[in-house]
């Protein structure tokens, strides 16, 4: 279920991030397809709370520094350890592919740290990107750390969609793949979520919380070196003192 008022605030922030300039009520309402009355109420509320301001009289609204102040305070409380980030950076340099840290977010896995590949054709995602937890390597690496009961409860909540021709479409297939991953030593996803994309992931614990580190890239480069990528992940994470391999 989506709370529309909350979604509108986030959509508004993304609007300003795309346009990078102030916008007046009419411009926001037209671009977002919102009624003028609802747009007025939202802009007025955010302005009164100090989250929007007018850089110049009648020049339109723009997000204030209050967003940055709050988010910086939150981030400082729960920063990712430097050695973990460096391990991810190292894997990115050695594989030349996109590498990310995943955390659980209900039926999804959310990326909390991303190093993009420099290649033109690559797996592209930003921090905050969410992907289905059951059909991705990083997601199943998270699921593997749940108890049997916890995993079964979560898998019942999932809407199984055939994203690709190799998507897992029921809980039994997910469980079987998690068992295969335990035997092989890493989690992999070969064109199960996006065509021509491969993911390789390892599960880990950070402050007793489940995370996973995933390498993603096109099948044309990744398919033949899955085991090598997994070995690179393992080698780098073993030197990381702040995480425990699960």
PDB file of C-alpha atoms in Angstrom:
ATOM      1  CA  UNK A   1       0.000   0.000   0.000  1.00  0.00           C
ATOM      2  CA  UNK A   2       1.289   3.458  -0.936  1.00  0.00           C
ATOM      3  CA  UNK A   3       0.486   6.484   1.228  1.00  0.00           C
ATOM      4  CA  UNK A   4      -0.203   9.108  -1.418  1.00  0.00           C
ATOM      5  CA  UNK A   5       0.755  12.148   0.676  1.00  0.00           C
ATOM      6  CA  UNK A   6       4.155  10.646   1.482  1.00  0.00           C
ATOM      7  CA  UNK A   7       4.669   9.591  -2.142  1.00  0.00           C
ATOM      8  CA  UNK A   8       3.904  13.130  -3.293  1.00  0.00           C
ATOM      9  CA  UNK A   9       6.625  14.583  -1.063  1.00  0.00           C
ATOM     10  CA  UNK A  10       9.167  12.138  -2.465  1.00  0.00           C
ATOM     11  CA  UNK A  11       8.009  12.775  -6.030  1.00  0.00           C
ATOM     12  CA  UNK A  12       8.414  16.506  -5.402  1.00  0.00           C
ATOM     13  CA  UNK A  13      12.010  16.034  -4.232  1.00  0.00           C
ATOM     14  CA  UNK A  14      12.780  13.970  -7.325  1.00  0.00           C
ATOM     15  CA  UNK A  15      11.189  16.712  -9.444  1.00  0.00           C
ATOM     16  CA  UNK A  16      13.556  19.322  -8.009  1.00  0.00           C
ATOM     17  CA  UNK A  17      16.529  16.957  -8.338  1.00  0.00           C
ATOM     18  CA  UNK A  18      15.783  16.520 -12.039  1.00  0.00           C
ATOM     19  CA  UNK A  19      15.160  20.190 -12.799  1.00  0.00           C
ATOM     20  CA  UNK A  20      17.703  21.796 -10.432  1.00  0.00           C
ATOM     21  CA  UNK A  21      15.912  25.144 -10.365  1.00  0.00           C
ATOM     22  CA  UNK A  22      13.033  26.795  -8.489  1.00  0.00           C
ATOM     23  CA  UNK A  23       9.481  26.167  -9.681  1.00  0.00           C
ATOM     24  CA  UNK A  24       6.234  27.965  -8.949  1.00  0.00           C
ATOM     25  CA  UNK A  25       2.895  26.406  -8.087  1.00  0.00           C
ATOM     26  CA  UNK A  26       1.678  26.232 -11.686  1.00  0.00           C
ATOM     27  CA  UNK A  27       4.896  24.595 -12.903  1.00  0.00           C
ATOM     28  CA  UNK A  28       4.832  21.955 -10.157  1.00  0.00           C
ATOM     29  CA  UNK A  29       1.135  21.181 -10.652  1.00  0.00           C
ATOM     30  CA  UNK A  30       1.523  20.916 -14.429  1.00  0.00           C
ATOM     31  CA  UNK A  31       4.655  18.772 -14.320  1.00  0.00           C
ATOM     32  CA  UNK A  32       3.340  16.411 -11.648  1.00  0.00           C
ATOM     33  CA  UNK A  33      -0.254  16.264 -12.900  1.00  0.00           C
ATOM     34  CA  UNK A  34      -1.605  17.315  -9.494  1.00  0.00           C
ATOM     35  CA  UNK A  35      -4.643  19.510  -8.775  1.00  0.00           C
ATOM     36  CA  UNK A  36      -3.618  23.091  -8.016  1.00  0.00           C
ATOM     37  CA  UNK A  37      -5.338  22.962  -4.618  1.00  0.00           C
ATOM     38  CA  UNK A  38      -3.402  19.853  -3.523  1.00  0.00           C
ATOM     39  CA  UNK A  39      -0.163  21.310  -4.881  1.00  0.00           C
ATOM     40  CA  UNK A  40      -0.772  24.568  -3.009  1.00  0.00           C
ATOM     41  CA  UNK A  41      -1.401  22.698   0.252  1.00  0.00           C
ATOM     42  CA  UNK A  42       1.761  20.609  -0.116  1.00  0.00           C
ATOM     43  CA  UNK A  43       4.016  23.529  -1.032  1.00  0.00           C
ATOM     44  CA  UNK A  44       2.575  25.678   1.754  1.00  0.00           C
ATOM     45  CA  UNK A  45       3.047  22.959   4.380  1.00  0.00           C
ATOM     46  CA  UNK A  46       6.659  22.284   3.371  1.00  0.00           C
ATOM     47  CA  UNK A  47       7.411  26.006   3.281  1.00  0.00           C
ATOM     48  CA  UNK A  48       5.937  26.574   6.747  1.00  0.00           C
ATOM     49  CA  UNK A  49       8.025  23.687   8.092  1.00  0.00           C
ATOM     50  CA  UNK A  50      11.192  25.141   6.542  1.00  0.00           C
ATOM     51  CA  UNK A  51      11.733  22.457   3.909  1.00  0.00           C
ATOM     52  CA  UNK A  52      11.014  24.791   0.979  1.00  0.00           C
ATOM     53  CA  UNK A  53      11.857  28.460   0.512  1.00  0.00           C
ATOM     54  CA  UNK A  54      11.722  31.143  -2.176  1.00  0.00           C
ATOM     55  CA  UNK A  55      15.255  32.112  -3.261  1.00  0.00           C
ATOM     56  CA  UNK A  56      13.850  35.369  -4.646  1.00  0.00           C
ATOM     57  CA  UNK A  57      10.391  36.911  -4.345  1.00  0.00           C
ATOM     58  CA  UNK A  58       7.952  35.236  -6.749  1.00  0.00           C
ATOM     59  CA  UNK A  59      10.776  33.204  -8.280  1.00  0.00           C
ATOM     60  CA  UNK A  60       9.281  29.893  -7.217  1.00  0.00           C
ATOM     61  CA  UNK A  61      10.025  27.338  -4.513  1.00  0.00           C
ATOM     62  CA  UNK A  62      13.166  25.303  -3.941  1.00  0.00           C
ATOM     63  CA  UNK A  63      14.238  22.760  -1.267  1.00  0.00           C
ATOM     64  CA  UNK A  64      16.086  24.303   1.666  1.00  0.00           C
ATOM     65  CA  UNK A  65      19.228  23.053   3.411  1.00  0.00           C
ATOM     66  CA  UNK A  66      17.048  21.574   6.140  1.00  0.00           C
ATOM     67  CA  UNK A  67      16.789  18.332   4.144  1.00  0.00           C
ATOM     68  CA  UNK A  68      20.583  18.026   4.032  1.00  0.00           C
ATOM     69  CA  UNK A  69      20.930  18.836   7.735  1.00  0.00           C
ATOM     70  CA  UNK A  70      18.463  16.148   8.778  1.00  0.00           C
ATOM     71  CA  UNK A  71      19.828  13.512   6.421  1.00  0.00           C
ATOM     72  CA  UNK A  72      23.411  14.225   7.470  1.00  0.00           C
ATOM     73  CA  UNK A  73      22.455  13.734  11.116  1.00  0.00           C
ATOM     74  CA  UNK A  74      20.735  10.447  10.274  1.00  0.00           C
ATOM     75  CA  UNK A  75      23.662   9.233   8.164  1.00  0.00           C
ATOM     76  CA  UNK A  76      26.202  10.071  10.855  1.00  0.00           C
ATOM     77  CA  UNK A  77      24.286   7.867  13.277  1.00  0.00           C
ATOM     78  CA  UNK A  78      24.333   4.842  10.978  1.00  0.00           C
ATOM     79  CA  UNK A  79      27.336   5.216   8.714  1.00  0.00           C
ATOM     80  CA  UNK A  80      28.711   2.256   6.837  1.00  0.00           C
ATOM     81  CA  UNK A  81      32.162   1.271   8.120  1.00  0.00           C
ATOM     82  CA  UNK A  82      35.092   2.602   6.096  1.00  0.00           C
ATOM     83  CA  UNK A  83      36.687  -0.809   5.682  1.00  0.00           C
ATOM     84  CA  UNK A  84      33.441  -2.247   4.261  1.00  0.00           C
ATOM     85  CA  UNK A  85      33.158   0.586   1.747  1.00  0.00           C
ATOM     86  CA  UNK A  86      36.810   0.148   0.826  1.00  0.00           C
ATOM     87  CA  UNK A  87      36.240  -3.581   0.321  1.00  0.00           C
ATOM     88  CA  UNK A  88      33.378  -2.778  -2.066  1.00  0.00           C
ATOM     89  CA  UNK A  89      35.566  -0.233  -3.869  1.00  0.00           C
ATOM     90  CA  UNK A  90      38.307  -2.834  -4.188  1.00  0.00           C
ATOM     91  CA  UNK A  91      35.933  -5.402  -5.699  1.00  0.00           C
ATOM     92  CA  UNK A  92      34.694  -2.760  -8.143  1.00  0.00           C
ATOM     93  CA  UNK A  93      38.259  -1.993  -9.239  1.00  0.00           C
ATOM     94  CA  UNK A  94      39.164  -5.653  -9.687  1.00  0.00           C
ATOM     95  CA  UNK A  95      35.994  -6.722 -11.499  1.00  0.00           C
ATOM     96  CA  UNK A  96      35.296  -3.468 -13.356  1.00  0.00           C
ATOM     97  CA  UNK A  97      31.594  -4.104 -12.671  1.00  0.00           C
ATOM     98  CA  UNK A  98      28.979  -2.364 -10.529  1.00  0.00           C
ATOM     99  CA  UNK A  99      29.175  -3.413  -6.862  1.00  0.00           C
ATOM    100  CA  UNK A 100      26.618  -2.646  -4.156  1.00  0.00           C
ATOM    101  CA  UNK A 101      25.723  -3.296  -0.527  1.00  0.00           C
ATOM    102  CA  UNK A 102      22.164  -4.563  -0.064  1.00  0.00           C
ATOM    103  CA  UNK A 103      19.918  -4.409   2.999  1.00  0.00           C
ATOM    104  CA  UNK A 104      16.455  -5.904   3.516  1.00  0.00           C
ATOM    105  CA  UNK A 105      13.376  -3.734   2.947  1.00  0.00           C
ATOM    106  CA  UNK A 106      10.357  -5.989   3.339  1.00  0.00           C
ATOM    107  CA  UNK A 107       9.857  -7.970   0.136  1.00  0.00           C
ATOM    108  CA  UNK A 108      12.638  -5.965  -1.522  1.00  0.00           C
ATOM    109  CA  UNK A 109      16.375  -5.521  -1.196  1.00  0.00           C
ATOM    110  CA  UNK A 110      17.521  -1.885  -1.089  1.00  0.00           C
ATOM    111  CA  UNK A 111      20.947  -0.664  -2.176  1.00  0.00           C
ATOM    112  CA  UNK A 112      22.671   1.328   0.572  1.00  0.00           C
ATOM    113  CA  UNK A 113      26.038   1.845  -1.141  1.00  0.00           C
ATOM    114  CA  UNK A 114      26.855   1.639  -4.852  1.00  0.00           C
ATOM    115  CA  UNK A 115      30.013   1.856  -6.945  1.00  0.00           C
ATOM    116  CA  UNK A 116      29.096   2.133 -10.622  1.00  0.00           C
ATOM    117  CA  UNK A 117      31.047   0.321 -13.309  1.00  0.00           C
ATOM    118  CA  UNK A 118      32.925   2.623 -15.721  1.00  0.00           C
ATOM    119  CA  UNK A 119      31.791   0.452 -18.644  1.00  0.00           C
ATOM    120  CA  UNK A 120      29.262   1.880 -21.095  1.00  0.00           C
ATOM    121  CA  UNK A 121      27.071  -1.228 -20.836  1.00  0.00           C
ATOM    122  CA  UNK A 122      26.643  -1.997 -17.157  1.00  0.00           C
ATOM    123  CA  UNK A 123      24.215  -2.653 -14.327  1.00  0.00           C
ATOM    124  CA  UNK A 124      23.041   0.831 -13.398  1.00  0.00           C
ATOM    125  CA  UNK A 125      21.420   1.637 -10.055  1.00  0.00           C
ATOM    126  CA  UNK A 126      21.645   4.341  -7.411  1.00  0.00           C
ATOM    127  CA  UNK A 127      21.581   4.270  -3.617  1.00  0.00           C
ATOM    128  CA  UNK A 128      17.991   3.677  -2.551  1.00  0.00           C
ATOM    129  CA  UNK A 129      17.164   1.499  -5.567  1.00  0.00           C
ATOM    130  CA  UNK A 130      14.929  -1.414  -4.567  1.00  0.00           C
ATOM    131  CA  UNK A 131      14.690  -4.781  -6.291  1.00  0.00           C
ATOM    132  CA  UNK A 132      12.648  -7.898  -5.497  1.00  0.00           C
ATOM    133  CA  UNK A 133      14.349  -9.855  -2.759  1.00  0.00           C
ATOM    134  CA  UNK A 134      13.565 -13.303  -4.167  1.00  0.00           C
ATOM    135  CA  UNK A 135      14.753 -13.020  -7.783  1.00  0.00           C
ATOM    136  CA  UNK A 136      18.077 -11.246  -7.259  1.00  0.00           C
ATOM    137  CA  UNK A 137      21.416 -12.574  -6.038  1.00  0.00           C
ATOM    138  CA  UNK A 138      21.760  -9.844  -3.421  1.00  0.00           C
ATOM    139  CA  UNK A 139      18.207 -10.433  -2.246  1.00  0.00           C
ATOM    140  CA  UNK A 140      18.563 -14.188  -1.860  1.00  0.00           C
ATOM    141  CA  UNK A 141      21.849 -13.648  -0.010  1.00  0.00           C
ATOM    142  CA  UNK A 142      19.760 -11.691   2.487  1.00  0.00           C
ATOM    143  CA  UNK A 143      17.021 -14.335   2.598  1.00  0.00           C
ATOM    144  CA  UNK A 144      19.595 -17.024   3.322  1.00  0.00           C
ATOM    145  CA  UNK A 145      20.241 -15.354   6.685  1.00  0.00           C
ATOM    146  CA  UNK A 146      16.598 -15.516   7.796  1.00  0.00           C
ATOM    147  CA  UNK A 147      15.355 -18.371   9.929  1.00  0.00           C
ATOM    148  CA  UNK A 148      13.241 -20.953   8.104  1.00  0.00           C
ATOM    149  CA  UNK A 149      10.087 -19.534   9.691  1.00  0.00           C
ATOM    150  CA  UNK A 150      10.997 -15.910   8.932  1.00  0.00           C
ATOM    151  CA  UNK A 151      11.775 -16.754   5.328  1.00  0.00           C
ATOM    152  CA  UNK A 152       8.573 -18.742   4.850  1.00  0.00           C
ATOM    153  CA  UNK A 153       6.522 -15.852   6.253  1.00  0.00           C
ATOM    154  CA  UNK A 154       8.158 -13.357   3.909  1.00  0.00           C
ATOM    155  CA  UNK A 155       7.913 -15.587   0.842  1.00  0.00           C
ATOM    156  CA  UNK A 156       4.152 -15.861   1.372  1.00  0.00           C
ATOM    157  CA  UNK A 157       3.871 -12.074   1.039  1.00  0.00           C
ATOM    158  CA  UNK A 158       5.635 -11.912  -2.318  1.00  0.00           C
ATOM    159  CA  UNK A 159       3.787 -11.359  -5.577  1.00  0.00           C
ATOM    160  CA  UNK A 160       5.612 -13.714  -7.927  1.00  0.00           C
ATOM    161  CA  UNK A 161       6.118 -12.009 -11.268  1.00  0.00           C
ATOM    162  CA  UNK A 162       7.895 -13.432 -14.295  1.00  0.00           C
ATOM    163  CA  UNK A 163      10.339 -10.572 -14.796  1.00  0.00           C
ATOM    164  CA  UNK A 164      12.456 -12.615 -17.171  1.00  0.00           C
ATOM    165  CA  UNK A 165      12.435 -16.074 -18.706  1.00  0.00           C
ATOM    166  CA  UNK A 166      14.505 -17.445 -15.781  1.00  0.00           C
ATOM    167  CA  UNK A 167      12.599 -15.764 -12.949  1.00  0.00           C
ATOM    168  CA  UNK A 168      11.763 -17.819  -9.867  1.00  0.00           C
ATOM    169  CA  UNK A 169       7.977 -17.935  -9.676  1.00  0.00           C
ATOM    170  CA  UNK A 170       7.207 -19.642  -6.371  1.00  0.00           C
ATOM    171  CA  UNK A 171       8.550 -20.110  -2.852  1.00  0.00           C
ATOM    172  CA  UNK A 172       9.725 -23.671  -3.529  1.00  0.00           C
ATOM    173  CA  UNK A 173      12.006 -22.498  -6.339  1.00  0.00           C
ATOM    174  CA  UNK A 174      13.446 -19.778  -4.112  1.00  0.00           C
ATOM    175  CA  UNK A 175      14.202 -22.265  -1.335  1.00  0.00           C
ATOM    176  CA  UNK A 176      15.826 -24.660  -3.805  1.00  0.00           C
ATOM    177  CA  UNK A 177      18.050 -21.905  -5.185  1.00  0.00           C
ATOM    178  CA  UNK A 178      19.106 -20.842  -1.680  1.00  0.00           C
ATOM    179  CA  UNK A 179      20.137 -24.439  -0.979  1.00  0.00           C
ATOM    180  CA  UNK A 180      22.144 -24.606  -4.202  1.00  0.00           C
ATOM    181  CA  UNK A 181      23.864 -21.355  -3.255  1.00  0.00           C
ATOM    182  CA  UNK A 182      24.840 -22.797   0.137  1.00  0.00           C
ATOM    183  CA  UNK A 183      26.464 -25.765  -1.615  1.00  0.00           C
ATOM    184  CA  UNK A 184      28.304 -23.700  -4.225  1.00  0.00           C
ATOM    185  CA  UNK A 185      29.431 -20.962  -1.802  1.00  0.00           C
ATOM    186  CA  UNK A 186      27.800 -17.911  -3.407  1.00  0.00           C
ATOM    187  CA  UNK A 187      24.457 -16.647  -4.661  1.00  0.00           C
ATOM    188  CA  UNK A 188      23.990 -16.011  -8.352  1.00  0.00           C
ATOM    189  CA  UNK A 189      21.275 -14.671 -10.591  1.00  0.00           C
ATOM    190  CA  UNK A 190      21.582 -15.291 -14.321  1.00  0.00           C
ATOM    191  CA  UNK A 191      18.933 -13.357 -16.235  1.00  0.00           C
ATOM    192  CA  UNK A 192      16.330 -13.958 -13.544  1.00  0.00           C
ATOM    193  CA  UNK A 193      15.380 -10.321 -13.036  1.00  0.00           C
ATOM    194  CA  UNK A 194      16.672  -8.429 -16.063  1.00  0.00           C
ATOM    195  CA  UNK A 195      17.557  -9.754 -19.505  1.00  0.00           C
ATOM    196  CA  UNK A 196      21.292 -10.149 -20.133  1.00  0.00           C
ATOM    197  CA  UNK A 197      22.174  -9.304 -16.527  1.00  0.00           C
ATOM    198  CA  UNK A 198      24.073 -11.459 -14.037  1.00  0.00           C
ATOM    199  CA  UNK A 199      24.489 -10.928 -10.303  1.00  0.00           C
ATOM    200  CA  UNK A 200      26.860 -12.606  -7.846  1.00  0.00           C
ATOM    201  CA  UNK A 201      26.485 -12.018  -4.090  1.00  0.00           C
ATOM    202  CA  UNK A 202      27.749 -13.066  -0.682  1.00  0.00           C
ATOM    203  CA  UNK A 203      25.797 -12.764   2.590  1.00  0.00           C
ATOM    204  CA  UNK A 204      27.321 -11.014   5.596  1.00  0.00           C
ATOM    205  CA  UNK A 205      26.469  -9.599   9.008  1.00  0.00           C
ATOM    206  CA  UNK A 206      27.012  -5.959   9.926  1.00  0.00           C
ATOM    207  CA  UNK A 207      26.412  -5.208  13.603  1.00  0.00           C
ATOM    208  CA  UNK A 208      24.298  -8.389  13.752  1.00  0.00           C
ATOM    209  CA  UNK A 209      22.159  -7.164  10.838  1.00  0.00           C
ATOM    210  CA  UNK A 210      21.967  -9.056   7.548  1.00  0.00           C
ATOM    211  CA  UNK A 211      23.508  -7.412   4.510  1.00  0.00           C
ATOM    212  CA  UNK A 212      24.814  -8.710   1.203  1.00  0.00           C
ATOM    213  CA  UNK A 213      27.411  -7.505  -1.261  1.00  0.00           C
ATOM    214  CA  UNK A 214      26.526  -8.007  -4.910  1.00  0.00           C
ATOM    215  CA  UNK A 215      28.410  -7.621  -8.178  1.00  0.00           C
ATOM    216  CA  UNK A 216      26.210  -7.011 -11.199  1.00  0.00           C
ATOM    217  CA  UNK A 217      26.938  -6.761 -14.893  1.00  0.00           C
ATOM    218  CA  UNK A 218      25.975  -7.919 -18.381  1.00  0.00           C
ATOM    219  CA  UNK A 219      25.954 -11.650 -19.077  1.00  0.00           C
ATOM    220  CA  UNK A 220      28.365 -11.156 -21.976  1.00  0.00           C
ATOM    221  CA  UNK A 221      31.106 -10.275 -19.463  1.00  0.00           C
ATOM    222  CA  UNK A 222      29.921 -11.944 -16.267  1.00  0.00           C
ATOM    223  CA  UNK A 223      28.629 -15.371 -17.273  1.00  0.00           C
ATOM    224  CA  UNK A 224      32.028 -16.996 -17.771  1.00  0.00           C
ATOM    225  CA  UNK A 225      33.617 -15.526 -14.651  1.00  0.00           C
ATOM    226  CA  UNK A 226      30.963 -16.002 -11.979  1.00  0.00           C
ATOM    227  CA  UNK A 227      33.223 -18.174  -9.816  1.00  0.00           C
ATOM    228  CA  UNK A 228      36.107 -15.730 -10.229  1.00  0.00           C
ATOM    229  CA  UNK A 229      33.911 -12.799  -9.183  1.00  0.00           C
ATOM    230  CA  UNK A 230      32.702 -14.755  -6.145  1.00  0.00           C
ATOM    231  CA  UNK A 231      36.323 -15.473  -5.178  1.00  0.00           C
ATOM    232  CA  UNK A 232      37.181 -11.768  -5.481  1.00  0.00           C
ATOM    233  CA  UNK A 233      34.240 -10.893  -3.223  1.00  0.00           C
ATOM    234  CA  UNK A 234      35.253 -13.481  -0.653  1.00  0.00           C
ATOM    235  CA  UNK A 235      38.898 -12.379  -0.607  1.00  0.00           C
ATOM    236  CA  UNK A 236      38.033  -8.713  -0.072  1.00  0.00           C
ATOM    237  CA  UNK A 237      35.363  -9.331   2.570  1.00  0.00           C
ATOM    238  CA  UNK A 238      37.605 -11.644   4.573  1.00  0.00           C
ATOM    239  CA  UNK A 239      39.921  -8.682   5.139  1.00  0.00           C
ATOM    240  CA  UNK A 240      37.029  -6.527   6.368  1.00  0.00           C
ATOM    241  CA  UNK A 241      37.043  -6.493  10.170  1.00  0.00           C
ATOM    242  CA  UNK A 242      33.597  -4.923  10.654  1.00  0.00           C
ATOM    243  CA  UNK A 243      31.560  -7.610   8.895  1.00  0.00           C
ATOM    244  CA  UNK A 244      31.148 -11.315   9.440  1.00  0.00           C
ATOM    245  CA  UNK A 245      30.581 -13.604   6.499  1.00  0.00           C
ATOM    246  CA  UNK A 246      27.291 -15.433   6.983  1.00  0.00           C
TER     247      UNK A 246
END
